[in-house]
Coordinates of C-alpha atoms in Angstrom, one line a residue:
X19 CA 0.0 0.0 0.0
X20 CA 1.4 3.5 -0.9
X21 CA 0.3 7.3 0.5
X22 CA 1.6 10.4 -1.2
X23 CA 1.3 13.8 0.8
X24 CA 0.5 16.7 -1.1
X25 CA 1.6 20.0 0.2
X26 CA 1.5 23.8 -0.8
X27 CA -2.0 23.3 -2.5
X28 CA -4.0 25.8 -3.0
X29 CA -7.5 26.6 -1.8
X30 CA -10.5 26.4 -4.2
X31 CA -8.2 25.2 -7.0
X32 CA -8.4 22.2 -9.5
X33 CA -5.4 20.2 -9.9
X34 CA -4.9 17.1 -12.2
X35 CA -2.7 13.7 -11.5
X36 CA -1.7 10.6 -12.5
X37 CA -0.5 7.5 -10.6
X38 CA 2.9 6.2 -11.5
X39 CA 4.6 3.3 -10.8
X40 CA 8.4 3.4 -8.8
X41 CA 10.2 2.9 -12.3
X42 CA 7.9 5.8 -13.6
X43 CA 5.8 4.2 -15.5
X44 CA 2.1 5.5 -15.3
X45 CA -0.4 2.4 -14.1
X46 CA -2.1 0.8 -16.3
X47 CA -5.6 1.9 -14.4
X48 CA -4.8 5.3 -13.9
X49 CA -3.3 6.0 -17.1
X50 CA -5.8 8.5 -17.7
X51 CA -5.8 11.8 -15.8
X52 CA -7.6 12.6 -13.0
X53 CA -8.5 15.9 -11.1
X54 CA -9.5 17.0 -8.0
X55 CA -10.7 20.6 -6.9
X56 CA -9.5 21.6 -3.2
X57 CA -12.0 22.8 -0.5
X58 CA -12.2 26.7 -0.4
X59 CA -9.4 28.1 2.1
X60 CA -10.8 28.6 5.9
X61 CA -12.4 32.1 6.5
X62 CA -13.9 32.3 3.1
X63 CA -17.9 32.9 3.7
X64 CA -19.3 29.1 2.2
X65 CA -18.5 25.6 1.8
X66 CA -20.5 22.8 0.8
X67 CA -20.1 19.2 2.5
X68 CA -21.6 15.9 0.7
X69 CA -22.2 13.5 4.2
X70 CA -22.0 10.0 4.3
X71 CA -21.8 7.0 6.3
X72 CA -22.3 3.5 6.7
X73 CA -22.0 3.1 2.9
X74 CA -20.6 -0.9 2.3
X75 CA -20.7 -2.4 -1.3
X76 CA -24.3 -2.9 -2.1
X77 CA -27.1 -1.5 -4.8
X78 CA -28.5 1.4 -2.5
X79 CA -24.4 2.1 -1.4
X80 CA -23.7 2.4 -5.5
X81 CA -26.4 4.9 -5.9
X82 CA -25.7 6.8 -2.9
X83 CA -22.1 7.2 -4.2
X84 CA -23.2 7.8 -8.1
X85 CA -25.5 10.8 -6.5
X86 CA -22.3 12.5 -4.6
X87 CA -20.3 12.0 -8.0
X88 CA -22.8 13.6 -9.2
X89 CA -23.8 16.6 -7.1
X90 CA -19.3 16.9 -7.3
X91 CA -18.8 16.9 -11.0
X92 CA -22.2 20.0 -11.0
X93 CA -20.0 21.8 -8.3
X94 CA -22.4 21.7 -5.8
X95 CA -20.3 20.1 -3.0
X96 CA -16.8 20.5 -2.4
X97 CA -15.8 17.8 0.3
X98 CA -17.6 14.8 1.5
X99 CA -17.8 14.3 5.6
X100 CA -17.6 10.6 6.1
X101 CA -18.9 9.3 9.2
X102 CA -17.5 5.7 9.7
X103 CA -18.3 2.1 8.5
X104 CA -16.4 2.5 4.8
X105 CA -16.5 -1.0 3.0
X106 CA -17.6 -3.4 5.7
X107 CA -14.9 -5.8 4.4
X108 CA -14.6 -7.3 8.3
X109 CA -11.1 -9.0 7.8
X110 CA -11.3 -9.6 4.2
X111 CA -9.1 -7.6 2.4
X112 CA -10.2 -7.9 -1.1
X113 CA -13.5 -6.6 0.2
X114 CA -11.2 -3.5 1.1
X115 CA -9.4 -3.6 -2.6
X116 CA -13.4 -3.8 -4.1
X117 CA -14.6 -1.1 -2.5
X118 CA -11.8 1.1 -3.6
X119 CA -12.2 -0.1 -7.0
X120 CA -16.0 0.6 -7.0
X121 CA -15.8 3.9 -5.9
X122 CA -12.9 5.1 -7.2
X123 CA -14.5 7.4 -9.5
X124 CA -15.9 9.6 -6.4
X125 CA -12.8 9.1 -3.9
X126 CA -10.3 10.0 -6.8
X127 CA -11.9 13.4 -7.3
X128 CA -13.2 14.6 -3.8
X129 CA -11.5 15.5 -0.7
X130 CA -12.8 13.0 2.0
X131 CA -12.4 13.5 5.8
X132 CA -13.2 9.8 7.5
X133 CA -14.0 8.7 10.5
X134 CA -13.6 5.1 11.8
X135 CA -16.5 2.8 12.7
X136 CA -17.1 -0.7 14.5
X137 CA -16.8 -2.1 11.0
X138 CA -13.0 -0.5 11.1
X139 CA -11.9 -1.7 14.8
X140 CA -14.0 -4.5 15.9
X141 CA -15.4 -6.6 12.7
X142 CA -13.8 -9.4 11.7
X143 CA -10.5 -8.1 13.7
X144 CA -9.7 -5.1 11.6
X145 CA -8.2 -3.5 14.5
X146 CA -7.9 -0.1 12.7
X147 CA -5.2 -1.8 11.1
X148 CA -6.3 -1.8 7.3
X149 CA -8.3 1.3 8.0
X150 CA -5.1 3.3 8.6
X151 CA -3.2 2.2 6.0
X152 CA -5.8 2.6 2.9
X153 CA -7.0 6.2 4.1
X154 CA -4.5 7.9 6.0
X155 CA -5.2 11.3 7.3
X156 CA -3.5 14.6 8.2
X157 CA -4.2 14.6 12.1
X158 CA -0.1 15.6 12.4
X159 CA -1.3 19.4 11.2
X160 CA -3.9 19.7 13.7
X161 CA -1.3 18.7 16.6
X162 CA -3.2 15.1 16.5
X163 CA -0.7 12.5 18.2
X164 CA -3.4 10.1 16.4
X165 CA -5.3 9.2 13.5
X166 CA -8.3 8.6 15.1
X167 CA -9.0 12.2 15.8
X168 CA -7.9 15.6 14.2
X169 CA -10.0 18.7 12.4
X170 CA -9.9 20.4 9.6
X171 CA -11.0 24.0 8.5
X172 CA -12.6 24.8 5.0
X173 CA -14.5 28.0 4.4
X174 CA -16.6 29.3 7.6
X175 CA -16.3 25.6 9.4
X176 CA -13.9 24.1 12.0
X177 CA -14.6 20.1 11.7
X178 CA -13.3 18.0 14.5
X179 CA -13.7 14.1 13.7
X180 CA -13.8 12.3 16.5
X181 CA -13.6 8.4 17.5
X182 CA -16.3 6.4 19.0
X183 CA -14.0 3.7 20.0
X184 CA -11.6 5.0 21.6
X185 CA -10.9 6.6 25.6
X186 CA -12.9 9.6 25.7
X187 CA -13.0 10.7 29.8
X188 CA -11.0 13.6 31.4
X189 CA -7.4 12.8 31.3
X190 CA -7.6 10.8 27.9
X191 CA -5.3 11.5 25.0
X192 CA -9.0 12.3 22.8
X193 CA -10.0 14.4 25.8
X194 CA -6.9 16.4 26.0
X195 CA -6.8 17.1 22.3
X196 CA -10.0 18.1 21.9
X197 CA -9.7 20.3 24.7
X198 CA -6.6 22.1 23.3
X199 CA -8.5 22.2 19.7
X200 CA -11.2 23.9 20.8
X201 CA -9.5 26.4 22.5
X202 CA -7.9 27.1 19.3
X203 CA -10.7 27.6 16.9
X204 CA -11.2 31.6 15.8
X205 CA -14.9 31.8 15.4
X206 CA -14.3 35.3 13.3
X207 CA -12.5 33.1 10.7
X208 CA -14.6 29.9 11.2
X209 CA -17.9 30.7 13.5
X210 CA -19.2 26.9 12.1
X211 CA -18.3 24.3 14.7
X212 CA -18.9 20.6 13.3
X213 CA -18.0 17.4 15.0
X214 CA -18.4 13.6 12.8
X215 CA -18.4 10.7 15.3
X216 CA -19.5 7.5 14.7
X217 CA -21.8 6.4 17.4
X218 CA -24.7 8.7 18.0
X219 CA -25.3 10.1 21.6
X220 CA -29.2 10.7 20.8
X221 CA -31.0 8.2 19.1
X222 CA -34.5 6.8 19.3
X223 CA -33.3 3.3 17.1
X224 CA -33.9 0.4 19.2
X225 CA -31.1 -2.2 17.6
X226 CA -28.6 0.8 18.3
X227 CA -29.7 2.3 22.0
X228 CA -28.5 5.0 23.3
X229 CA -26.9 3.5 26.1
X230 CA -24.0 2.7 22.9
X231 CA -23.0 6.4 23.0
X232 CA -23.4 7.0 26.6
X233 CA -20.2 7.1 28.3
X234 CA -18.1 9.5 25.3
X235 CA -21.4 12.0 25.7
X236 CA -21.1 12.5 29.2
X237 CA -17.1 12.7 28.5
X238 CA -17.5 14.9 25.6
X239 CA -21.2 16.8 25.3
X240 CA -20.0 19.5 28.0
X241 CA -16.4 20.5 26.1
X242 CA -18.9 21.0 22.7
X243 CA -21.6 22.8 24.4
X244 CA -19.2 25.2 26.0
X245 CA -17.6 25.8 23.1
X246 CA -21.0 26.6 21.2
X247 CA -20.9 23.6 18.6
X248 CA -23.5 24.3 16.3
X249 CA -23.7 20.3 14.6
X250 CA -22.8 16.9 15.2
X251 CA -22.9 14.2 12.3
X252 CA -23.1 10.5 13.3
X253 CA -23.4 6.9 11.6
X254 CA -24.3 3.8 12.9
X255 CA -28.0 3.8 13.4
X256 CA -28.8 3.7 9.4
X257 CA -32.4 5.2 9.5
X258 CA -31.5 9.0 9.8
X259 CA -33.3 11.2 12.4
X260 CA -32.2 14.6 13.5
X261 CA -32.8 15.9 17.0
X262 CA -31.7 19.1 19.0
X263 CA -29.8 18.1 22.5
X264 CA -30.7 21.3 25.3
X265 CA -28.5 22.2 28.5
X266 CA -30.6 24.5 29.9
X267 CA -27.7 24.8 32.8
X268 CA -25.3 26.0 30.0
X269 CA -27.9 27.3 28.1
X270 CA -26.7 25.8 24.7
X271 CA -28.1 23.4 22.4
X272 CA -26.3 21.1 19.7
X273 CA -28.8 20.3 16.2
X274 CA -27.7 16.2 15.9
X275 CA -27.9 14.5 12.5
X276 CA -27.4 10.3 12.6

């Protein structure tokens, strides 16, 4: 498996690519070019987020992924928010080679932010281990010691992705970090605060209770209502509700979509 870092892109720009082999020979299944368009630079007043999760390798996965491709080649999204469970492969790994082939035409040309799911630590006993090999992410520039949490910033939004399966209580490495993230956030240059975690902390879905969620919301609700988030994106429970979560101590509510 092979990562390449980009760096010194620039915001809101299309750049085009091809995948070469180590004697620099172009592969055979990307010898044609491909392009990508980067997310518009953080402060700028808009950005557009396709959201996903829980997709697998099925019919209704195909079509959800052939209507992002879609809404992305008409410009009307410019990243895609990813909220864990990615191919469902559960210890296979062609099932992880098929899904990349299947969706290659949308994950070749989009910027994708992930989070990890049960499917991605406890299925089959992924472990994270393929998970962070395949999609690698850039928690090192938001002073992440982990891959299993970081943020990003595009136009008005700070994004923190967050990990459902991971310590979460005072004193924890995900605790600390999103202490000192949120500290950092300007909310003149980004006033959008987003977190994407897998497991919802409201839910009214009976196979997925909300008892699953419990223990990182009462680690994690009070340093996002503090700090004024304004949305949380989950996975998990596939039927999607939205609710709005109150603290009428702290006076601050959070709109949840899962």
């Amino acid at each position: 498996l092979h990562s390449v870092q980009l760096t010194q892109l620039e915001p809101a720009t299309e750049y085009e690519y091809r995948v070469r082999s180590a004697a620099g020979k172009v592969q055979e299944r990307s010898s044609r070019s491909l392009r990508f368009t980067t997310p518009p630079a953080a402060g700028s007043p808009a950005v557009r987020f396709g959201v996903v999760a829980d997709l697998g390798q099925t019919t209704n996965s195909s079509a959800t992924v052939a209507g992002l491709q879609q809404a992305a080649e008409d410009g009307s999204i410019d990243a895609i928010l990813l909220g864990g469970d990615l191919s469902y492969a559960d210890g296979d790994h062609r099932r992880w080679d098929s899904y990349a082939r299947l969706f290659e035409g949308l994950w070749a040309g989009v910027p994708v932010a992930h989070v990890g799911g049960n499917h991605e630590v406890s299925s089959g006993g992924e472990n994270w281990l393929a998970y962070s090999r395949r999609y690698p992410n850039g928690h090192a520039a938001a002073q992440s010691d982990s891959f299993l949490w970081y943020s990003l910033e595009a136009g008005p939004a700070h994004v923190m992705m967050l990990c459902s399966y991971a310590a979460s209580g005072p004193g924890s490495p995900q605790h600390e970090w999103l202490t000192r993230d949120l500290a950092s956030v300007d909310r003149r240059r980004t006033p959008w605060l987003i977190a994407v975690l897998h497991t919802p902390w409201y839910t009214s879905n009976r196979h997925h209770p909300m008892s699953e969620g419990a223990r990182m919301r009462e680690d994690l609700e009070p340093l996002l209502l503090a700090a004024g988030t304004d949305l949380v994106l989950n996975g998990r429970a596939h039927p999607r509700r939205a609710r709005r979560a109150q603290n009428e101590e702290a006076r601050r509510q959070i709109d949840f979509l899962y």
